[in-house]
Short mmCIF file of N, CA and C in Angstrom, two decimals:
data_model
loop_
_atom_site.label_atom_id
_atom_site.label_comp_id
_atom_site.label_asym_id
_atom_site.label_seq_id
_atom_site.Cartn_x
_atom_site.Cartn_y
_atom_site.Cartn_z
N ILE A 1291 72.49 90.53 106.60
CA ILE A 1291 73.02 90.34 105.26
C ILE A 1291 72.26 91.22 104.28
N ILE A 1292 70.94 91.29 104.41
CA ILE A 1292 70.14 92.12 103.50
C ILE A 1292 70.51 93.59 103.68
N ALA A 1293 70.70 94.04 104.94
CA ALA A 1293 71.07 95.43 105.19
C ALA A 1293 72.44 95.73 104.59
N LEU A 1294 73.39 94.80 104.74
CA LEU A 1294 74.72 94.96 104.16
C LEU A 1294 74.65 95.02 102.65
N ALA A 1295 73.85 94.16 102.05
CA ALA A 1295 73.70 94.16 100.59
C ALA A 1295 73.09 95.47 100.12
N THR A 1296 72.12 95.99 100.88
CA THR A 1296 71.50 97.27 100.52
C THR A 1296 72.53 98.39 100.56
N VAL A 1297 73.35 98.43 101.62
CA VAL A 1297 74.40 99.45 101.73
C VAL A 1297 75.38 99.32 100.57
N MET A 1298 75.79 98.11 100.25
CA MET A 1298 76.74 97.90 99.15
C MET A 1298 76.14 98.35 97.83
N ILE A 1299 74.89 98.05 97.60
CA ILE A 1299 74.24 98.45 96.35
C ILE A 1299 74.12 99.96 96.28
N ILE A 1300 73.68 100.57 97.38
CA ILE A 1300 73.47 102.02 97.38
C ILE A 1300 74.80 102.75 97.27
N SER A 1301 75.81 102.36 98.05
CA SER A 1301 77.08 103.07 98.01
C SER A 1301 77.86 102.77 96.75
N GLY A 1302 77.72 101.59 96.20
CA GLY A 1302 78.47 101.24 94.99
C GLY A 1302 77.78 101.67 93.72
N CYS A 1303 76.50 101.87 93.76
CA CYS A 1303 75.75 102.23 92.56
C CYS A 1303 74.86 103.42 92.86
N SER A 1304 75.44 104.48 93.37
CA SER A 1304 74.65 105.62 93.84
C SER A 1304 73.83 106.27 92.73
N LYS A 1305 74.18 106.07 91.48
CA LYS A 1305 73.42 106.66 90.39
C LYS A 1305 72.03 106.01 90.27
N ILE A 1306 71.91 104.78 90.73
CA ILE A 1306 70.64 104.07 90.66
C ILE A 1306 69.68 104.61 91.72
N VAL A 1307 70.20 104.93 92.90
CA VAL A 1307 69.37 105.39 94.01
C VAL A 1307 69.05 106.87 93.79
N THR A 1308 67.79 107.20 93.62
CA THR A 1308 67.40 108.59 93.43
C THR A 1308 66.31 109.02 94.39
N ASP A 1309 65.88 108.12 95.24
CA ASP A 1309 64.82 108.40 96.19
C ASP A 1309 65.39 108.35 97.60
N ILE A 1310 65.22 109.42 98.34
CA ILE A 1310 65.78 109.51 99.69
C ILE A 1310 65.23 108.42 100.60
N SER A 1311 64.04 107.98 100.36
CA SER A 1311 63.46 106.93 101.21
C SER A 1311 64.32 105.67 101.18
N SER A 1312 65.06 105.46 100.11
CA SER A 1312 65.98 104.32 100.05
C SER A 1312 67.09 104.46 101.09
N CYS A 1313 67.48 105.70 101.36
CA CYS A 1313 68.55 105.94 102.33
C CYS A 1313 68.08 105.63 103.75
N ASP A 1314 66.79 105.78 104.01
CA ASP A 1314 66.25 105.51 105.35
C ASP A 1314 66.43 104.05 105.76
N LYS A 1315 66.62 103.18 104.82
CA LYS A 1315 66.77 101.75 105.10
C LYS A 1315 68.17 101.41 105.60
N ILE A 1316 69.07 102.34 105.48
CA ILE A 1316 70.46 102.11 105.90
C ILE A 1316 70.56 102.39 107.40
N GLU A 1317 71.18 101.46 108.13
CA GLU A 1317 71.25 101.59 109.58
C GLU A 1317 72.33 102.56 110.05
N SER A 1318 73.47 102.57 109.42
CA SER A 1318 74.57 103.43 109.85
C SER A 1318 74.26 104.90 109.51
N PRO A 1319 74.28 105.79 110.52
CA PRO A 1319 74.00 107.21 110.25
C PRO A 1319 74.96 107.83 109.24
N THR A 1320 76.23 107.43 109.31
CA THR A 1320 77.22 107.96 108.38
C THR A 1320 76.91 107.52 106.95
N SER A 1321 76.62 106.25 106.79
CA SER A 1321 76.29 105.73 105.46
C SER A 1321 74.97 106.31 104.95
N GLN A 1322 74.05 106.55 105.87
CA GLN A 1322 72.78 107.16 105.50
C GLN A 1322 73.02 108.58 104.97
N ASP A 1323 73.85 109.34 105.68
CA ASP A 1323 74.20 110.69 105.22
C ASP A 1323 74.89 110.63 103.85
N ASP A 1324 75.81 109.68 103.70
CA ASP A 1324 76.51 109.53 102.41
C ASP A 1324 75.51 109.28 101.28
N CYS A 1325 74.52 108.47 101.55
CA CYS A 1325 73.49 108.15 100.56
C CYS A 1325 72.73 109.42 100.17
N VAL A 1326 72.31 110.20 101.16
CA VAL A 1326 71.55 111.43 100.90
C VAL A 1326 72.44 112.43 100.13
N ILE A 1327 73.70 112.54 100.53
CA ILE A 1327 74.62 113.46 99.85
C ILE A 1327 74.80 113.04 98.39
N ASP A 1328 74.92 111.74 98.15
CA ASP A 1328 75.04 111.25 96.76
C ASP A 1328 73.81 111.63 95.94
N ILE A 1329 72.64 111.51 96.53
CA ILE A 1329 71.40 111.86 95.82
C ILE A 1329 71.33 113.37 95.57
N ALA A 1330 71.65 114.17 96.60
CA ALA A 1330 71.62 115.63 96.46
C ALA A 1330 72.59 116.07 95.37
N THR A 1331 73.77 115.45 95.35
CA THR A 1331 74.78 115.79 94.35
C THR A 1331 74.32 115.37 92.95
N ALA A 1332 73.80 114.17 92.84
CA ALA A 1332 73.35 113.67 91.53
C ALA A 1332 72.20 114.52 90.99
N LYS A 1333 71.31 114.94 91.87
CA LYS A 1333 70.16 115.75 91.44
C LYS A 1333 70.50 117.25 91.40
N GLN A 1334 71.69 117.59 91.92
CA GLN A 1334 72.12 118.99 92.00
C GLN A 1334 71.08 119.84 92.72
N ASP A 1335 70.64 119.31 93.86
CA ASP A 1335 69.56 119.94 94.62
C ASP A 1335 69.98 120.09 96.07
N SER A 1336 70.32 121.30 96.47
CA SER A 1336 70.79 121.53 97.84
C SER A 1336 69.68 121.39 98.88
N SER A 1337 68.42 121.47 98.49
CA SER A 1337 67.34 121.30 99.46
C SER A 1337 67.33 119.89 100.05
N ILE A 1338 67.85 118.95 99.30
CA ILE A 1338 67.94 117.57 99.79
C ILE A 1338 68.90 117.48 100.98
N CYS A 1339 69.85 118.41 101.06
CA CYS A 1339 70.81 118.42 102.17
C CYS A 1339 70.12 118.60 103.52
N ASP A 1340 68.92 119.13 103.54
CA ASP A 1340 68.17 119.27 104.80
C ASP A 1340 67.91 117.93 105.45
N ASN A 1341 67.99 116.85 104.68
CA ASN A 1341 67.76 115.50 105.21
C ASN A 1341 69.03 114.84 105.76
N VAL A 1342 70.14 115.54 105.68
CA VAL A 1342 71.41 115.02 106.21
C VAL A 1342 71.47 115.32 107.69
N THR A 1343 71.90 114.34 108.47
CA THR A 1343 71.93 114.48 109.92
C THR A 1343 73.21 115.14 110.42
N ASN A 1344 74.37 114.60 110.04
CA ASN A 1344 75.64 115.05 110.63
C ASN A 1344 76.59 115.75 109.67
N SER A 1345 76.30 115.77 108.39
CA SER A 1345 77.28 116.27 107.42
C SER A 1345 76.67 117.28 106.45
N LYS A 1346 75.83 118.18 106.97
CA LYS A 1346 75.18 119.15 106.09
C LYS A 1346 76.20 119.98 105.31
N ASP A 1347 77.26 120.44 106.00
CA ASP A 1347 78.26 121.26 105.31
C ASP A 1347 78.89 120.50 104.14
N ARG A 1348 79.20 119.24 104.36
CA ARG A 1348 79.78 118.43 103.28
C ARG A 1348 78.78 118.28 102.14
N CYS A 1349 77.52 118.15 102.46
CA CYS A 1349 76.49 118.03 101.44
C CYS A 1349 76.42 119.31 100.61
N TYR A 1350 76.36 120.46 101.29
CA TYR A 1350 76.32 121.73 100.57
C TYR A 1350 77.59 121.92 99.73
N PHE A 1351 78.72 121.50 100.29
CA PHE A 1351 79.98 121.59 99.56
C PHE A 1351 79.91 120.80 98.25
N GLU A 1352 79.46 119.55 98.35
CA GLU A 1352 79.41 118.69 97.16
C GLU A 1352 78.43 119.23 96.12
N VAL A 1353 77.28 119.69 96.57
CA VAL A 1353 76.29 120.23 95.64
C VAL A 1353 76.79 121.57 95.06
N GLY A 1354 77.39 122.39 95.90
CA GLY A 1354 77.96 123.67 95.42
C GLY A 1354 79.04 123.44 94.38
N LYS A 1355 79.83 122.41 94.60
CA LYS A 1355 80.92 122.08 93.68
C LYS A 1355 80.37 121.70 92.30
N VAL A 1356 79.33 120.89 92.25
CA VAL A 1356 78.81 120.45 90.95
C VAL A 1356 77.94 121.51 90.28
N THR A 1357 77.26 122.33 91.08
CA THR A 1357 76.40 123.36 90.48
C THR A 1357 77.15 124.66 90.21
N GLN A 1358 78.26 124.83 90.92
CA GLN A 1358 79.07 126.05 90.85
C GLN A 1358 78.25 127.29 91.21
N LYS A 1359 77.45 127.15 92.25
CA LYS A 1359 76.61 128.25 92.72
C LYS A 1359 77.10 128.72 94.09
N LEU A 1360 77.50 129.99 94.16
CA LEU A 1360 77.96 130.57 95.42
C LEU A 1360 76.86 130.56 96.48
N SER A 1361 75.63 130.70 96.06
CA SER A 1361 74.53 130.72 97.03
C SER A 1361 74.48 129.42 97.84
N ILE A 1362 74.89 128.33 97.24
CA ILE A 1362 74.92 127.06 97.97
C ILE A 1362 76.11 127.03 98.92
N CYS A 1363 77.26 127.52 98.46
CA CYS A 1363 78.43 127.60 99.35
C CYS A 1363 78.11 128.45 100.58
N ASN A 1364 77.33 129.49 100.39
CA ASN A 1364 77.01 130.39 101.51
C ASN A 1364 76.11 129.75 102.55
N LYS A 1365 75.54 128.60 102.28
CA LYS A 1365 74.74 127.87 103.27
C LYS A 1365 75.64 127.10 104.25
N ILE A 1366 76.91 126.97 103.92
CA ILE A 1366 77.85 126.20 104.74
C ILE A 1366 78.20 127.00 105.98
N THR A 1367 78.14 126.37 107.14
CA THR A 1367 78.42 127.07 108.41
C THR A 1367 79.91 127.09 108.73
N SER A 1368 80.65 126.07 108.36
CA SER A 1368 82.09 126.01 108.62
C SER A 1368 82.81 126.91 107.61
N GLU A 1369 83.58 127.86 108.13
CA GLU A 1369 84.31 128.78 107.23
C GLU A 1369 85.28 128.02 106.33
N ILE A 1370 85.91 126.97 106.83
CA ILE A 1370 86.86 126.20 106.03
C ILE A 1370 86.15 125.52 104.87
N TRP A 1371 85.03 124.83 105.15
CA TRP A 1371 84.28 124.17 104.08
C TRP A 1371 83.76 125.21 103.08
N LYS A 1372 83.27 126.34 103.62
CA LYS A 1372 82.73 127.39 102.75
C LYS A 1372 83.82 127.93 101.83
N ASP A 1373 84.98 128.24 102.40
CA ASP A 1373 86.08 128.76 101.59
C ASP A 1373 86.53 127.75 100.54
N ASP A 1374 86.59 126.47 100.92
CA ASP A 1374 86.96 125.43 99.95
C ASP A 1374 85.95 125.36 98.81
N CYS A 1375 84.70 125.52 99.13
CA CYS A 1375 83.64 125.50 98.12
C CYS A 1375 83.82 126.67 97.15
N ILE A 1376 84.08 127.85 97.70
CA ILE A 1376 84.28 129.05 96.87
C ILE A 1376 85.53 128.92 96.02
N ILE A 1377 86.61 128.39 96.61
CA ILE A 1377 87.85 128.18 95.86
C ILE A 1377 87.58 127.28 94.66
N ASN A 1378 86.83 126.22 94.88
CA ASN A 1378 86.52 125.29 93.80
C ASN A 1378 85.77 125.99 92.67
N ILE A 1379 84.80 126.82 93.03
CA ILE A 1379 84.03 127.54 92.01
C ILE A 1379 84.91 128.53 91.26
N GLY A 1380 85.73 129.27 92.00
CA GLY A 1380 86.65 130.22 91.35
C GLY A 1380 87.56 129.54 90.35
N LYS A 1381 88.10 128.39 90.75
CA LYS A 1381 89.00 127.64 89.87
C LYS A 1381 88.25 127.12 88.65
N GLN A 1382 87.08 126.52 88.85
CA GLN A 1382 86.32 125.94 87.73
C GLN A 1382 85.88 127.02 86.74
N LYS A 1383 85.45 128.16 87.28
CA LYS A 1383 84.98 129.24 86.41
C LYS A 1383 86.13 130.12 85.91
N GLN A 1384 87.31 129.90 86.49
CA GLN A 1384 88.47 130.74 86.19
C GLN A 1384 88.12 132.22 86.36
N ASP A 1385 87.49 132.50 87.50
CA ASP A 1385 86.97 133.84 87.77
C ASP A 1385 87.51 134.35 89.10
N VAL A 1386 88.44 135.27 89.03
CA VAL A 1386 89.09 135.79 90.23
C VAL A 1386 88.10 136.56 91.11
N SER A 1387 87.03 137.11 90.54
CA SER A 1387 86.07 137.87 91.35
C SER A 1387 85.35 136.97 92.35
N VAL A 1388 85.24 135.69 92.05
CA VAL A 1388 84.62 134.74 92.98
C VAL A 1388 85.43 134.69 94.29
N CYS A 1389 86.74 134.82 94.17
CA CYS A 1389 87.62 134.75 95.35
C CYS A 1389 87.30 135.84 96.36
N GLY A 1390 86.75 136.95 95.92
CA GLY A 1390 86.42 138.05 96.82
C GLY A 1390 85.42 137.69 97.90
N ASN A 1391 84.79 136.54 97.79
CA ASN A 1391 83.83 136.08 98.80
C ASN A 1391 84.49 135.38 99.98
N ILE A 1392 85.80 135.27 99.94
CA ILE A 1392 86.55 134.57 100.99
C ILE A 1392 87.11 135.59 101.98
N LYS A 1393 86.93 135.32 103.28
CA LYS A 1393 87.40 136.25 104.32
C LYS A 1393 88.82 135.95 104.78
N ASN A 1394 89.18 134.68 104.88
CA ASN A 1394 90.49 134.27 105.38
C ASN A 1394 91.56 134.55 104.33
N GLN A 1395 92.58 135.33 104.69
CA GLN A 1395 93.60 135.75 103.72
C GLN A 1395 94.35 134.57 103.09
N ASP A 1396 94.67 133.56 103.88
CA ASP A 1396 95.39 132.41 103.32
C ASP A 1396 94.53 131.69 102.28
N TYR A 1397 93.25 131.50 102.58
CA TYR A 1397 92.36 130.85 101.63
C TYR A 1397 92.11 131.74 100.41
N LEU A 1398 92.08 133.05 100.64
CA LEU A 1398 91.92 133.98 99.53
C LEU A 1398 93.10 133.85 98.57
N ASP A 1399 94.31 133.79 99.13
CA ASP A 1399 95.51 133.61 98.30
C ASP A 1399 95.46 132.28 97.54
N ILE A 1400 94.98 131.24 98.20
CA ILE A 1400 94.87 129.93 97.53
C ILE A 1400 93.88 130.02 96.37
N CYS A 1401 92.79 130.72 96.58
CA CYS A 1401 91.81 130.89 95.51
C CYS A 1401 92.45 131.63 94.33
N TYR A 1402 93.16 132.72 94.64
CA TYR A 1402 93.85 133.45 93.57
C TYR A 1402 94.83 132.53 92.84
N LYS A 1403 95.56 131.73 93.61
CA LYS A 1403 96.54 130.82 93.01
C LYS A 1403 95.87 129.84 92.07
N ASP A 1404 94.77 129.26 92.50
CA ASP A 1404 94.07 128.29 91.65
C ASP A 1404 93.57 128.93 90.36
N VAL A 1405 93.09 130.16 90.46
CA VAL A 1405 92.63 130.87 89.26
C VAL A 1405 93.83 131.24 88.39
N VAL A 1406 94.92 131.69 89.03
CA VAL A 1406 96.15 132.03 88.30
C VAL A 1406 96.62 130.84 87.47
N VAL A 1407 96.71 129.69 88.10
CA VAL A 1407 97.21 128.49 87.42
C VAL A 1407 96.22 128.03 86.35
N ALA A 1408 94.92 128.08 86.66
CA ALA A 1408 93.91 127.65 85.68
C ALA A 1408 93.92 128.55 84.44
N LYS A 1409 94.07 129.86 84.68
CA LYS A 1409 94.06 130.81 83.55
C LYS A 1409 95.46 131.03 82.96
N LYS A 1410 96.47 130.61 83.72
CA LYS A 1410 97.87 130.86 83.34
C LYS A 1410 98.11 132.36 83.14
N ASP A 1411 97.63 133.14 84.12
CA ASP A 1411 97.66 134.60 84.04
C ASP A 1411 98.28 135.16 85.31
N ILE A 1412 99.55 135.59 85.22
CA ILE A 1412 100.24 136.06 86.42
C ILE A 1412 99.78 137.44 86.87
N THR A 1413 99.05 138.17 86.07
CA THR A 1413 98.60 139.49 86.52
C THR A 1413 97.71 139.37 87.75
N ILE A 1414 97.05 138.25 87.90
CA ILE A 1414 96.20 138.02 89.08
C ILE A 1414 97.05 137.98 90.34
N CYS A 1415 98.32 137.63 90.20
CA CYS A 1415 99.20 137.54 91.37
C CYS A 1415 99.33 138.88 92.09
N ASN A 1416 99.04 139.97 91.41
CA ASN A 1416 99.09 141.28 92.06
C ASN A 1416 98.09 141.38 93.20
N ASN A 1417 97.07 140.54 93.20
CA ASN A 1417 96.07 140.53 94.27
C ASN A 1417 96.55 139.78 95.51
N ILE A 1418 97.62 139.04 95.39
CA ILE A 1418 98.08 138.17 96.48
C ILE A 1418 99.00 138.96 97.41
N GLU A 1419 98.66 139.00 98.69
CA GLU A 1419 99.42 139.78 99.66
C GLU A 1419 100.68 139.05 100.15
N ASN A 1420 100.59 137.78 100.39
CA ASN A 1420 101.70 137.01 100.95
C ASN A 1420 102.74 136.76 99.87
N TYR A 1421 103.96 137.31 100.05
CA TYR A 1421 104.99 137.21 99.02
C TYR A 1421 105.39 135.75 98.75
N ASP A 1422 105.45 134.93 99.79
CA ASP A 1422 105.81 133.53 99.59
C ASP A 1422 104.78 132.84 98.70
N HIS A 1423 103.50 133.11 98.97
CA HIS A 1423 102.44 132.54 98.14
C HIS A 1423 102.57 133.05 96.71
N LYS A 1424 102.75 134.36 96.58
CA LYS A 1424 102.86 134.97 95.26
C LYS A 1424 103.99 134.34 94.47
N SER A 1425 105.13 134.13 95.11
CA SER A 1425 106.29 133.53 94.43
C SER A 1425 105.98 132.12 93.94
N LEU A 1426 105.35 131.34 94.79
CA LEU A 1426 104.99 129.97 94.40
C LEU A 1426 103.99 129.96 93.25
N PHE A 1427 103.07 130.89 93.28
CA PHE A 1427 102.05 130.94 92.24
C PHE A 1427 102.64 131.36 90.90
N ILE A 1428 103.55 132.34 90.95
CA ILE A 1428 104.23 132.76 89.72
C ILE A 1428 105.04 131.60 89.17
N THR A 1429 105.70 130.87 90.05
CA THR A 1429 106.44 129.68 89.63
C THR A 1429 105.51 128.66 88.99
N GLY A 1430 104.33 128.47 89.58
CA GLY A 1430 103.35 127.53 89.02
C GLY A 1430 102.92 127.92 87.63
N VAL A 1431 102.72 129.21 87.40
CA VAL A 1431 102.32 129.68 86.06
C VAL A 1431 103.48 129.49 85.09
N ALA A 1432 104.69 129.82 85.52
CA ALA A 1432 105.86 129.65 84.65
C ALA A 1432 105.99 128.19 84.22
N ALA A 1433 105.79 127.28 85.16
CA ALA A 1433 105.88 125.86 84.84
C ALA A 1433 104.72 125.44 83.93
N ALA A 1434 103.51 125.92 84.23
CA ALA A 1434 102.35 125.55 83.42
C ALA A 1434 102.49 126.06 81.98
N LYS A 1435 103.04 127.26 81.84
CA LYS A 1435 103.22 127.84 80.50
C LYS A 1435 104.56 127.42 79.88
N GLN A 1436 105.42 126.85 80.73
CA GLN A 1436 106.76 126.44 80.32
C GLN A 1436 107.54 127.62 79.75
N GLU A 1437 107.46 128.75 80.46
CA GLU A 1437 108.11 129.99 80.04
C GLU A 1437 109.07 130.48 81.10
N LEU A 1438 110.35 130.45 80.77
CA LEU A 1438 111.38 130.91 81.70
C LEU A 1438 111.28 132.40 81.99
N SER A 1439 110.84 133.18 81.03
CA SER A 1439 110.79 134.63 81.21
C SER A 1439 109.90 135.03 82.39
N ILE A 1440 108.91 134.23 82.69
CA ILE A 1440 108.03 134.53 83.83
C ILE A 1440 108.82 134.46 85.13
N CYS A 1441 109.81 133.60 85.18
CA CYS A 1441 110.63 133.47 86.40
C CYS A 1441 111.35 134.77 86.74
N GLU A 1442 111.59 135.60 85.75
CA GLU A 1442 112.31 136.85 85.97
C GLU A 1442 111.51 137.82 86.85
N GLU A 1443 110.23 137.56 87.05
CA GLU A 1443 109.39 138.39 87.92
C GLU A 1443 109.75 138.21 89.39
N LEU A 1444 110.49 137.15 89.68
CA LEU A 1444 110.78 136.78 91.07
C LEU A 1444 112.06 137.42 91.56
N ASP A 1445 112.18 137.49 92.89
CA ASP A 1445 113.43 137.95 93.49
C ASP A 1445 114.53 136.96 93.18
N TYR A 1446 115.75 137.42 93.25
CA TYR A 1446 116.91 136.67 92.82
C TYR A 1446 116.97 135.25 93.36
N GLY A 1447 116.77 135.05 94.64
CA GLY A 1447 116.92 133.73 95.25
C GLY A 1447 115.90 132.71 94.79
N LEU A 1448 114.78 133.15 94.25
CA LEU A 1448 113.73 132.23 93.85
C LEU A 1448 113.72 131.92 92.36
N VAL A 1449 114.50 132.65 91.60
CA VAL A 1449 114.53 132.46 90.15
C VAL A 1449 115.00 131.05 89.80
N GLU A 1450 116.04 130.58 90.48
CA GLU A 1450 116.56 129.24 90.20
C GLU A 1450 115.53 128.16 90.48
N PHE A 1451 114.81 128.31 91.57
CA PHE A 1451 113.74 127.37 91.90
C PHE A 1451 112.70 127.34 90.78
N CYS A 1452 112.36 128.51 90.28
CA CYS A 1452 111.39 128.62 89.20
C CYS A 1452 111.94 127.95 87.93
N TYR A 1453 113.21 128.19 87.62
CA TYR A 1453 113.83 127.55 86.45
C TYR A 1453 113.75 126.03 86.57
N GLU A 1454 114.02 125.54 87.78
CA GLU A 1454 113.97 124.10 88.01
C GLU A 1454 112.57 123.53 87.72
N LYS A 1455 111.54 124.25 88.18
CA LYS A 1455 110.16 123.79 87.95
C LYS A 1455 109.80 123.83 86.45
N VAL A 1456 110.30 124.83 85.74
CA VAL A 1456 110.06 124.91 84.30
C VAL A 1456 110.80 123.77 83.60
N ALA A 1457 112.02 123.48 84.04
CA ALA A 1457 112.79 122.38 83.45
C ALA A 1457 112.05 121.05 83.61
N ILE A 1458 111.49 120.85 84.78
CA ILE A 1458 110.73 119.62 85.03
C ILE A 1458 109.49 119.58 84.14
N ALA A 1459 108.79 120.70 84.05
CA ALA A 1459 107.57 120.75 83.22
C ALA A 1459 107.89 120.50 81.75
N LYS A 1460 109.01 121.06 81.31
CA LYS A 1460 109.41 120.89 79.90
C LYS A 1460 110.10 119.56 79.65
N LYS A 1461 110.51 118.91 80.75
CA LYS A 1461 111.31 117.70 80.65
C LYS A 1461 112.55 117.97 79.79
N ASP A 1462 113.21 119.09 80.14
CA ASP A 1462 114.35 119.57 79.35
C ASP A 1462 115.48 119.96 80.31
N VAL A 1463 116.46 119.10 80.41
CA VAL A 1463 117.58 119.33 81.32
C VAL A 1463 118.41 120.55 80.91
N ARG A 1464 118.31 120.95 79.65
CA ARG A 1464 119.08 122.12 79.19
C ARG A 1464 118.65 123.41 79.88
N VAL A 1465 117.44 123.44 80.40
CA VAL A 1465 116.98 124.61 81.14
C VAL A 1465 117.86 124.82 82.37
N CYS A 1466 118.40 123.74 82.89
CA CYS A 1466 119.27 123.84 84.06
C CYS A 1466 120.53 124.64 83.76
N ASP A 1467 120.92 124.75 82.49
CA ASP A 1467 122.07 125.59 82.12
C ASP A 1467 121.81 127.03 82.54
N LYS A 1468 120.58 127.46 82.49
CA LYS A 1468 120.21 128.82 82.89
C LYS A 1468 120.48 128.99 84.40
N ILE A 1469 120.24 127.95 85.18
CA ILE A 1469 120.52 128.01 86.61
C ILE A 1469 122.02 128.16 86.82
N ILE A 1470 122.79 127.35 86.11
CA ILE A 1470 124.24 127.42 86.23
C ILE A 1470 124.77 128.78 85.83
N GLN A 1471 124.21 129.36 84.75
CA GLN A 1471 124.62 130.69 84.30
C GLN A 1471 124.33 131.72 85.38
N ASN A 1472 123.18 131.63 86.01
CA ASN A 1472 122.83 132.57 87.09
C ASN A 1472 123.75 132.39 88.28
N GLU A 1473 124.09 131.15 88.62
CA GLU A 1473 125.02 130.90 89.73
C GLU A 1473 126.38 131.52 89.42
N GLY A 1474 126.83 131.39 88.18
CA GLY A 1474 128.11 131.94 87.77
C GLY A 1474 128.13 133.46 87.84
N SER A 1475 127.05 134.11 87.43
CA SER A 1475 126.99 135.56 87.46
C SER A 1475 126.88 136.06 88.90
N LYS A 1476 126.31 135.25 89.79
CA LYS A 1476 126.20 135.62 91.19
C LYS A 1476 127.58 135.63 91.86
N ASN A 1477 128.46 134.73 91.41
CA ASN A 1477 129.79 134.62 92.01
C ASN A 1477 130.76 135.66 91.49
N ASN A 1478 130.43 136.34 90.42
CA ASN A 1478 131.34 137.36 89.84
C ASN A 1478 131.19 138.70 90.48
#
C-alpha cells in the first residue's frame, strides 16, 4: 500500500518530486523511468536521462521538446524519435532550417509542413519533394489563412478539396459555390 501510494503521489504530482532518489523507491521499472523522465523534463536537464533504464530516447525527446535544443535530439538513437524531436523544434521555432537535420524524406516533408502551417507561409512548400504532401500542406495553409486564392496553386483536381477545407475553416457554406462554379466550367 505504501509503495502504491508513493507511485500515485510521484506520478500524479511530478512537480513535487525533484530528487531522483525518490524514483528509486518505485518498484516498477517503467514507472521508475517515468519518474526520472518527469524530473529530467521539469529540470530541463538531459544529463538526468542517463538514469533512465529502458526509455532513454523518450527522455531525450521530452527534454529536447521543452528545451528546443537540437543537441539533445541528436542524443536519441532511434531515427524516428530523433526526427520527431527535430520536427517539434522546427514547428515551435517556426524555423525551416531546423528541418534540414532530418534524413528521412517523409519526416523531412512533415517538418516542412508543420513549419508551413505554423508560419502560414506556402513558399516553404517549394522545399517539399512529394507532390501529395505538398498539395496537402498548401491546402492546410489555405485553410489556416482562410484564403481561397492559395488553392489556385494546386492542380485542377485538388482545388475543390482545398476550397472545401477553406469553407470548413471559415464556416461559410457560400465558399462551396466556388466548387460548383469550377465543376460547371469543367463540364463546358
